[in-house]
Backbone as ProteinMPNN parsed JSONL, in Angstrom:
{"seq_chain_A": "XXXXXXXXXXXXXXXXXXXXXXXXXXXXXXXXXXXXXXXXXXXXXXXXXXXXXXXXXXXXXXXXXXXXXXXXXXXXXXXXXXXXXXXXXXXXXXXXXXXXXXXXXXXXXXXXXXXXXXXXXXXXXXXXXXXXXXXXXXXXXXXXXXXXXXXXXXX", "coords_chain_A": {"N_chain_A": [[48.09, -16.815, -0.334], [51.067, -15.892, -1.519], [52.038, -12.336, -1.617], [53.816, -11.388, -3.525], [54.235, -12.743, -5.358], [53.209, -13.98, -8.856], [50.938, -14.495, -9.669], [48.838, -17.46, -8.464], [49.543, -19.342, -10.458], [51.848, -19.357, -11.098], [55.401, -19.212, -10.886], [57.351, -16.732, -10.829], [58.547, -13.978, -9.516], [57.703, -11.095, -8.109], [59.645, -7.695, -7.973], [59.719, -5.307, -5.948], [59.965, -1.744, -5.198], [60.285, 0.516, -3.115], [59.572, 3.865, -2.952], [59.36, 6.076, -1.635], [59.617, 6.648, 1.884], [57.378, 7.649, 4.248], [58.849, 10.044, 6.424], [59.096, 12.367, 8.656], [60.263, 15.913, 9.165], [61.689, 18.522, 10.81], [62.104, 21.435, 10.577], [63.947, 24.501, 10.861], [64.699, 27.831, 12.028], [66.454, 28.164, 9.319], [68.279, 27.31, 6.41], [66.933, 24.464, 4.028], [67.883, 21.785, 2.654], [65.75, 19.351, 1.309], [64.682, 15.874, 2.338], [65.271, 12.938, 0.443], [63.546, 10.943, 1.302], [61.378, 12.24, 2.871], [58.314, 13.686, 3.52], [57.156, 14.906, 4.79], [57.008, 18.091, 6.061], [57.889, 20.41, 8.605], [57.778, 23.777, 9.496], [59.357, 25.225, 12.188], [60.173, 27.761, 13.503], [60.032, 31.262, 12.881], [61.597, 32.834, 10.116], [64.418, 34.097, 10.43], [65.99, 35.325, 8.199], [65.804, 35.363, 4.845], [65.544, 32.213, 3.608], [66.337, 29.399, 1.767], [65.08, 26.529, 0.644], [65.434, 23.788, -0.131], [63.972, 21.288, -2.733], [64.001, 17.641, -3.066], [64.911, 15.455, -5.742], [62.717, 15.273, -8.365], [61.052, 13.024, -8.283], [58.429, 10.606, -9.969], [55.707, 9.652, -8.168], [56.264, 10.99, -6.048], [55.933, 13.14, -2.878], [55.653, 15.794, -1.275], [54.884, 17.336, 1.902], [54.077, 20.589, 3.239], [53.999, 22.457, 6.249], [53.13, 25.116, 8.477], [54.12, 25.835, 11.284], [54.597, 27.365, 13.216], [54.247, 31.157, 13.001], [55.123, 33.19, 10.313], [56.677, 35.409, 10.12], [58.699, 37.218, 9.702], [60.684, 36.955, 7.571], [61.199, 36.042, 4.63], [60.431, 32.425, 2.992], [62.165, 30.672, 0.82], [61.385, 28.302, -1.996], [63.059, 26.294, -3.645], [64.256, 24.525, -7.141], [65.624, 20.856, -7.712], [68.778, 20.209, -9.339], [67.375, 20.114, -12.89], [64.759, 20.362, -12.765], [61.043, 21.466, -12.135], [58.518, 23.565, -11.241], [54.775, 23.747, -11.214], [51.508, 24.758, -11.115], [49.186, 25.943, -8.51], [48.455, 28.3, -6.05], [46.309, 28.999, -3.058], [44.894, 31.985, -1.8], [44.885, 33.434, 1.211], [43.501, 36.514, 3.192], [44.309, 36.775, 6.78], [41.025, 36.942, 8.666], [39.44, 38.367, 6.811], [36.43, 38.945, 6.447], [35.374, 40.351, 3.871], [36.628, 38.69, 1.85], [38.826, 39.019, 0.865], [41.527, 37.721, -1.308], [43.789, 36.019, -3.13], [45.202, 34.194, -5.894], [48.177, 32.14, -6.574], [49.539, 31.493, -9.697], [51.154, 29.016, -10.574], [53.187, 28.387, -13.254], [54.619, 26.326, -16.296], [57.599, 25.791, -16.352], [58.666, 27.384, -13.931], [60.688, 27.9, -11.442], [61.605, 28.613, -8.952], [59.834, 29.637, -6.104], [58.643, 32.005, -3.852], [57.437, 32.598, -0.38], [56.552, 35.153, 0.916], [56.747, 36.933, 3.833], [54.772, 36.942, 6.906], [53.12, 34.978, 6.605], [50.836, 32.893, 7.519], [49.763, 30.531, 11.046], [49.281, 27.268, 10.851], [48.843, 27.235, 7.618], [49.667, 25.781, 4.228], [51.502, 23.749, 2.355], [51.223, 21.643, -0.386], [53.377, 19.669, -2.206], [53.813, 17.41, -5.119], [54.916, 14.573, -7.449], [54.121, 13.783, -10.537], [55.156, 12.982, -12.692], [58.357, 12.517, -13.782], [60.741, 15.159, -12.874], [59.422, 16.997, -12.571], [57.297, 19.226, -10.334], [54.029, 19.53, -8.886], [52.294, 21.837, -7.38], [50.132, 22.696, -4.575], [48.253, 24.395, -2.602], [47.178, 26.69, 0.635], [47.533, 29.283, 1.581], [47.534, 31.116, 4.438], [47.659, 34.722, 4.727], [49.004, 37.571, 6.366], [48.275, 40.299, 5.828], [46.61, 41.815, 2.788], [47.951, 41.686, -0.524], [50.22, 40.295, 0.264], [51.208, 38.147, -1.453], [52.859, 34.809, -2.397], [55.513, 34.765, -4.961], [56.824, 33.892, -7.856], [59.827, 32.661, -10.18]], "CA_chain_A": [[48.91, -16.518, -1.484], [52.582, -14.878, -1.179], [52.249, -11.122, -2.016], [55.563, -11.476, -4.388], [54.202, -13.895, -6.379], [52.19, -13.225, -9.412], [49.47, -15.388, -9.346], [49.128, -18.627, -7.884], [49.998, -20.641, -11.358], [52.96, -18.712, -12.049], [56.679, -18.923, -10.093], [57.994, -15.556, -10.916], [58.521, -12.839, -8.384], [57.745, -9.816, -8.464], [60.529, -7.15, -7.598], [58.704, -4.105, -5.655], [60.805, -0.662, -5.094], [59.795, 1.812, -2.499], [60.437, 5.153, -3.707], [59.572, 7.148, -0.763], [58.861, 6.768, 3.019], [57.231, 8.669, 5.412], [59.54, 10.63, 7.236], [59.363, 13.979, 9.143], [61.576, 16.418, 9.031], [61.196, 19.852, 11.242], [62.722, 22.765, 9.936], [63.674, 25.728, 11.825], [64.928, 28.931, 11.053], [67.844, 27.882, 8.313], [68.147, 26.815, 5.123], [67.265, 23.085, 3.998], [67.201, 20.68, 1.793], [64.307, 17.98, 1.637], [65.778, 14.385, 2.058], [64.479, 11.987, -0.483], [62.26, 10.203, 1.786], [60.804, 12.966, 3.743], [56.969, 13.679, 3.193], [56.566, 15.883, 5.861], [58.309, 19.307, 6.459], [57.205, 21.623, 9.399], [58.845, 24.667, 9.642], [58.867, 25.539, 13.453], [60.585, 28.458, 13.578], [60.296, 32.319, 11.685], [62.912, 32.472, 9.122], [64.999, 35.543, 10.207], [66.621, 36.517, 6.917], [65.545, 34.778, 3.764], [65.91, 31.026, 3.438], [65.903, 28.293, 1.112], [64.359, 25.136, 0.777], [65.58, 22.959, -2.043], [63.271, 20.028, -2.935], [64.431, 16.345, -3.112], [64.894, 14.961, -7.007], [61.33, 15.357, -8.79], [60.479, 11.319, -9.52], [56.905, 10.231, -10.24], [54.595, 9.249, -6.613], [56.907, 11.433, -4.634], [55.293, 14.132, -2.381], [56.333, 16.55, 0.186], [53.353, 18.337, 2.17], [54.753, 21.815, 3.917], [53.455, 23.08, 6.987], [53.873, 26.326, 8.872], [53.631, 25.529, 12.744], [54.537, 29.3, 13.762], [53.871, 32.564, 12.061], [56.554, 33.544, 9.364], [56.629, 37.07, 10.185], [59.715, 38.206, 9.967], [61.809, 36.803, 6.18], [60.508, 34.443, 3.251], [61.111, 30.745, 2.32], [62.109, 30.328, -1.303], [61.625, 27.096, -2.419], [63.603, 25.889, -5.393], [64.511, 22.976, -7.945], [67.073, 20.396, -7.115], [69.209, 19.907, -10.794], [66.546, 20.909, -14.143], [63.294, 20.25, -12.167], [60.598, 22.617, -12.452], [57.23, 23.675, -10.349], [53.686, 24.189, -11.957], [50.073, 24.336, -10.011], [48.557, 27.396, -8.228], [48.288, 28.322, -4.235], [45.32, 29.776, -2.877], [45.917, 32.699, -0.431], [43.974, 34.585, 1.755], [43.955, 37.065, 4.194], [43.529, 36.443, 8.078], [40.483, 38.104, 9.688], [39.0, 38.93, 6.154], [35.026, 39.243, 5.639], [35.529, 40.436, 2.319], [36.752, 37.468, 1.286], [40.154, 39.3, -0.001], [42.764, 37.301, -1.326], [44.588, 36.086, -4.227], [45.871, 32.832, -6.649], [49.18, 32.316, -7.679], [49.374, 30.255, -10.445], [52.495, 28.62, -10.616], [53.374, 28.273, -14.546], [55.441, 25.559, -16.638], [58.89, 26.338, -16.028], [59.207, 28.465, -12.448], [62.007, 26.888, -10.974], [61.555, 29.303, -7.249], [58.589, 30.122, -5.59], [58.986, 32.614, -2.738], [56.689, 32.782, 0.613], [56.976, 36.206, 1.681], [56.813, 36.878, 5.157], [53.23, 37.085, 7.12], [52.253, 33.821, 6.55], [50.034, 32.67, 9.147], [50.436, 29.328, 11.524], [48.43, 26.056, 9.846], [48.853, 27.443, 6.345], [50.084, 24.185, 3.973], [51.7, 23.63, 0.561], [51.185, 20.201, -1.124], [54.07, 19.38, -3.231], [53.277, 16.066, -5.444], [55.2, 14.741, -8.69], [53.179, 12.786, -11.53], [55.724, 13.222, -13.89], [59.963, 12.834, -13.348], [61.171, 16.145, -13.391], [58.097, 18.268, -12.575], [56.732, 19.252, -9.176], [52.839, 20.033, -8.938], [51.964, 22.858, -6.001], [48.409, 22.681, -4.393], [48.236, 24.597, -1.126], [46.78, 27.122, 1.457], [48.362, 29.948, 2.455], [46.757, 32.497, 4.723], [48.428, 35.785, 4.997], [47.981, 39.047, 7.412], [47.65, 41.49, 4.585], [46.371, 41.908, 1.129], [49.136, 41.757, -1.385], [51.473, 39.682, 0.336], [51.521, 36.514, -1.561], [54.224, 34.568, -3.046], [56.098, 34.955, -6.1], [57.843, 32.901, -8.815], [60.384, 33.096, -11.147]], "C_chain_A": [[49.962, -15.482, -1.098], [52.038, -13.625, -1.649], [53.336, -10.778, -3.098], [55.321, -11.76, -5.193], [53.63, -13.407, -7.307], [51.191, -13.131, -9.686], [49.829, -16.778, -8.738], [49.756, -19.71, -8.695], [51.357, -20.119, -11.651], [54.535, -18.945, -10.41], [57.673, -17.946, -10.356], [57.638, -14.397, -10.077], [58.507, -11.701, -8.686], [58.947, -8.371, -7.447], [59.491, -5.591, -7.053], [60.167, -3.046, -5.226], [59.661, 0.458, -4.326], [60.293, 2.96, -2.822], [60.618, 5.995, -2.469], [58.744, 6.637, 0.808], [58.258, 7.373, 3.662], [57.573, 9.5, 6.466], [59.456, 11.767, 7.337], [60.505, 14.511, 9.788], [61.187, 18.101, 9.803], [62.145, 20.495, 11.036], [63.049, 23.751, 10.8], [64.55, 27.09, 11.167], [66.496, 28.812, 10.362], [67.781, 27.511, 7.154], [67.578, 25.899, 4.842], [67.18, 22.571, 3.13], [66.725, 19.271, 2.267], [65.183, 16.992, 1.42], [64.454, 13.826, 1.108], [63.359, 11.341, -0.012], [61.399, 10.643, 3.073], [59.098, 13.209, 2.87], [55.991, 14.251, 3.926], [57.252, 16.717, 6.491], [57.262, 20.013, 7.472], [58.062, 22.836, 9.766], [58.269, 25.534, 11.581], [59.673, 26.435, 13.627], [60.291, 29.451, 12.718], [61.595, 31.976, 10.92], [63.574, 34.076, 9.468], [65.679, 36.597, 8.844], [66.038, 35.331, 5.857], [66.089, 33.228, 3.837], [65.43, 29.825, 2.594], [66.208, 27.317, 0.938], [64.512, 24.744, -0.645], [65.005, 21.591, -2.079], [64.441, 19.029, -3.112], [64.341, 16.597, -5.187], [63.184, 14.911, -7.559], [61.365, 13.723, -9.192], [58.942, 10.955, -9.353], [56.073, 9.84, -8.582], [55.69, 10.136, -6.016], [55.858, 12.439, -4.064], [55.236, 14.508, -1.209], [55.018, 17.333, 0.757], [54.342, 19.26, 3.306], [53.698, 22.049, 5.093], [53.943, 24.065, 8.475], [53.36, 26.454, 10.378], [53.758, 26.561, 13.629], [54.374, 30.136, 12.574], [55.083, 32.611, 11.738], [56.302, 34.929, 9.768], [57.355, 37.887, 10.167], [60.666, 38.128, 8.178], [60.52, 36.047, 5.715], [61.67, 33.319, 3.479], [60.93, 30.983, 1.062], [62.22, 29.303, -1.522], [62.014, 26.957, -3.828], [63.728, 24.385, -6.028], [65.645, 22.112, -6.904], [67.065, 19.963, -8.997], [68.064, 20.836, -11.916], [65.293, 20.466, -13.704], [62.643, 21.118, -12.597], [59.325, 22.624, -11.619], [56.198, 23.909, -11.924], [52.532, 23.845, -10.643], [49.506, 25.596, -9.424], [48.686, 26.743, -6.419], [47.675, 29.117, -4.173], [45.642, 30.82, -1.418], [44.7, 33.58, -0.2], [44.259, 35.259, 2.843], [42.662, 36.849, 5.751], [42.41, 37.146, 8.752], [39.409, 38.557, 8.281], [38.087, 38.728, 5.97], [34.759, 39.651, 4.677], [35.777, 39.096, 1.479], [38.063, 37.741, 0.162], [40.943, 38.362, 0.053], [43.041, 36.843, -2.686], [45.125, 34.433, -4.561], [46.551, 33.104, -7.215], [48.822, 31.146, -8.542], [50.505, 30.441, -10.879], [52.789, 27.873, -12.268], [54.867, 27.32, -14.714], [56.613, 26.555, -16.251], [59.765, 26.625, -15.123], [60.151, 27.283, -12.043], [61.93, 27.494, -8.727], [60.085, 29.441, -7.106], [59.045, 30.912, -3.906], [57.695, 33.203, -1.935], [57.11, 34.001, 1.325], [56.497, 36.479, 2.857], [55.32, 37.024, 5.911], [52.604, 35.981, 7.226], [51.699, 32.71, 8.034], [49.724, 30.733, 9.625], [49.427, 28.126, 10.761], [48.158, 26.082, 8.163], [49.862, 25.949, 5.831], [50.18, 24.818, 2.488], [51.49, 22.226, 0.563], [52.295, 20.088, -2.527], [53.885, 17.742, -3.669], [54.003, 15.817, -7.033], [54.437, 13.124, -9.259], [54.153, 12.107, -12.549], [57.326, 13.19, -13.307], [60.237, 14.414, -13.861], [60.196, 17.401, -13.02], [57.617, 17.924, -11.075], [55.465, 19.833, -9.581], [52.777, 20.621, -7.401], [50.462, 22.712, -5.97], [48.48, 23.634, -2.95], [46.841, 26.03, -0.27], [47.471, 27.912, 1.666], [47.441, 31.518, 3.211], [47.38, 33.399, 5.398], [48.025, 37.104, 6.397], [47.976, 40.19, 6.946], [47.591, 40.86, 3.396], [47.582, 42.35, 0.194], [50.396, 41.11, -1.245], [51.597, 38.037, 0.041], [52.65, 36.061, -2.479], [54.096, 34.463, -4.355], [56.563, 34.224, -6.954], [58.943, 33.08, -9.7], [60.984, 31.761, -11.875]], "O_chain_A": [[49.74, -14.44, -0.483], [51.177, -13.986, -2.451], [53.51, -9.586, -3.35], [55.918, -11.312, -6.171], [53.285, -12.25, -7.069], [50.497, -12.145, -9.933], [50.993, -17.136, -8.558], [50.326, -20.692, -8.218], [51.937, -20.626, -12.612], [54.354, -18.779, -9.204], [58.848, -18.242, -10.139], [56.494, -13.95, -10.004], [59.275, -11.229, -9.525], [58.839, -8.309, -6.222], [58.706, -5.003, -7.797], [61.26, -3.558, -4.983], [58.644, 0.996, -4.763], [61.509, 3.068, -2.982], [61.683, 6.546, -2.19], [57.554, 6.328, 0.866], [59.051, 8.302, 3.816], [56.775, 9.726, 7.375], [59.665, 12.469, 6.348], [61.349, 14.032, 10.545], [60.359, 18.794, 9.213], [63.229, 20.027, 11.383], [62.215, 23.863, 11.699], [64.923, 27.208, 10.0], [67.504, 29.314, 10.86], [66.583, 27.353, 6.919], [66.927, 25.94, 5.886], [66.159, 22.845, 2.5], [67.083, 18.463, 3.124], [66.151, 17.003, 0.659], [63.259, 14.118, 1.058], [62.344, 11.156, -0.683], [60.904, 9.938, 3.953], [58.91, 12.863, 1.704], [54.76, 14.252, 3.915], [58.043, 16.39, 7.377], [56.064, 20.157, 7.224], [59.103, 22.646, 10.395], [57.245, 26.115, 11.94], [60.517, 25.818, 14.278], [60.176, 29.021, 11.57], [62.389, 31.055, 11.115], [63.235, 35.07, 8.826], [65.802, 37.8, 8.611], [65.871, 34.244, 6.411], [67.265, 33.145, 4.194], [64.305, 29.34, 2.711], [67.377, 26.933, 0.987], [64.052, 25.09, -1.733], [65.588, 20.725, -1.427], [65.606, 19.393, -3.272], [63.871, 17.57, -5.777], [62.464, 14.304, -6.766], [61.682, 13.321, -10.312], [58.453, 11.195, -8.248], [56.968, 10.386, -7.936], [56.026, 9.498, -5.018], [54.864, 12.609, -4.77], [54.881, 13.853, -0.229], [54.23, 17.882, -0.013], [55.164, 18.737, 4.059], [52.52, 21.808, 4.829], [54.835, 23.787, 9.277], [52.338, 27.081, 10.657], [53.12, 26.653, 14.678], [54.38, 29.777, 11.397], [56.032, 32.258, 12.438], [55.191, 35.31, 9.401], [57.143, 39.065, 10.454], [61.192, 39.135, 7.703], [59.439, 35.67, 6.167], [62.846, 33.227, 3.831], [59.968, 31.353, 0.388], [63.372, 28.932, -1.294], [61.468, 27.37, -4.851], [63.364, 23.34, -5.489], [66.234, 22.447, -5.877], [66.131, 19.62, -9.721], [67.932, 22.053, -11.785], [64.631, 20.099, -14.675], [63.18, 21.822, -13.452], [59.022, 21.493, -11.24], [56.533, 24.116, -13.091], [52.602, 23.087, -9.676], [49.404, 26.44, -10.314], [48.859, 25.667, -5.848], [47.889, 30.119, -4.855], [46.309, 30.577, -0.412], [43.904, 34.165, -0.935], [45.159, 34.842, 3.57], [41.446, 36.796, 5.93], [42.785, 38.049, 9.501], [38.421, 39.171, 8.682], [38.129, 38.011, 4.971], [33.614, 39.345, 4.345], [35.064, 38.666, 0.572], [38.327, 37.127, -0.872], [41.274, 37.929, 1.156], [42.357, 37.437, -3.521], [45.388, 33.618, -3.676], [46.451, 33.893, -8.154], [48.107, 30.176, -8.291], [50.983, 31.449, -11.398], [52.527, 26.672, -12.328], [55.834, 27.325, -13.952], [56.547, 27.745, -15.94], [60.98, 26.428, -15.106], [60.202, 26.091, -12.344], [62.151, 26.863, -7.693], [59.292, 29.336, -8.042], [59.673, 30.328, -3.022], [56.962, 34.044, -2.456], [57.93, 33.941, 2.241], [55.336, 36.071, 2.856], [54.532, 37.344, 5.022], [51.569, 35.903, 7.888], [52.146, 32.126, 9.021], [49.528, 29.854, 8.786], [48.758, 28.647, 9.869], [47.492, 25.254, 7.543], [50.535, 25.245, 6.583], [49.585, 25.655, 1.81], [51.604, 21.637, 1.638], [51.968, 20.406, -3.67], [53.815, 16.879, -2.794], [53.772, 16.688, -7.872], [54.279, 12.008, -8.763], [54.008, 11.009, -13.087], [57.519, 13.893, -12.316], [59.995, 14.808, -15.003], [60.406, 18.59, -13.262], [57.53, 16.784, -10.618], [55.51, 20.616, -10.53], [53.143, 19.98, -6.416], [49.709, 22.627, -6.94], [49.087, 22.95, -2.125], [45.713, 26.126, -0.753], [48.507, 27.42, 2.112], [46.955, 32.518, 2.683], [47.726, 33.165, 6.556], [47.01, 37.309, 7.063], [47.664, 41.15, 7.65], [48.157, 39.85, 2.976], [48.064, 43.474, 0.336], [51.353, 41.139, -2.018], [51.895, 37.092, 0.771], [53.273, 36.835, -3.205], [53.061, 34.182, -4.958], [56.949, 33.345, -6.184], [58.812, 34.244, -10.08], [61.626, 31.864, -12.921]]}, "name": "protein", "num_of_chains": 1, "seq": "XXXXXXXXXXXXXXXXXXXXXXXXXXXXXXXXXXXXXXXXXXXXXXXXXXXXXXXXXXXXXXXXXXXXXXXXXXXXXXXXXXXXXXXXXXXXXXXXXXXXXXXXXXXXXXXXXXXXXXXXXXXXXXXXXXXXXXXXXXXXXXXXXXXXXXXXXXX"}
């Protein structure tokens, strides 16, 4: 049976639309914006002075996964909207080395439009960006820091 088709009694086709491919995209220390059909950012470089990362268009199955292949140790990444988008979701953060078990949850509230990774952030740490919804990004991630208090921000 064709894949197109819609059942075997029927001669109407079905029209399929890929929204997003699998493409990686490595980052290094500069600004960027996410291409539409990226789904895999690595940032291989520190960020010397502040830099930001502007998401692709929020549409429903999209989803970008971040990952930090050297130590940030020197600036932040601010990730922002692209157009009237918006973030929501939380990131779990901890600190490297800690037996206490110190660390901290942002929780990323309707609205935030930035989220800023302040500097410290340590190498295999991961965001999960994922949209359900047009218009809305959901955050899930990992981030493990090398002190207590340095986790990211929103506004």
């Amino acid at each position: 049976m064709r894949s197109d088709v819609l059942n075997k009694n029927s001669n109407s086709y079905v029209s399929f639309t890929k929204e997003q491919t699998n493409n990686y995209e490595a980052v290094g220390d500069a600004a960027a914006t996410i291409a539409e059909d990226t789904s895999l950012v690595v940032f291989t470089a520190d960020a010397t002075s502040s830099r930001v990362i502007t998401m692709p268009k929020a549409i429903a199955g999209r989803q970008v996964k971040f990952l930090w292949q050297v130590e940030q140790a020197t600036s932040d990444r601010v990730f922002t909207r692209a157009g009237s988008d918006d973030f929501v979701g939380q990131v779990n953060c901890s600190v490297q080395g800690d037996g206490a078990g110190d660390g901290d949850v942002l929780s990323v509230t309707d609205g935030t439009v930035t989220i800023t990774f302040v500097d410290d952030v340590n190498i295999g740490s991961e965001v999960n960006i994922y949209c359900a919804v047009d218009g809305q990004w959901i955050v899930s991630g990992h981030i493990t820091y090398d002190a207590v208090g340095a986790i990211p921000t929103i506004a």
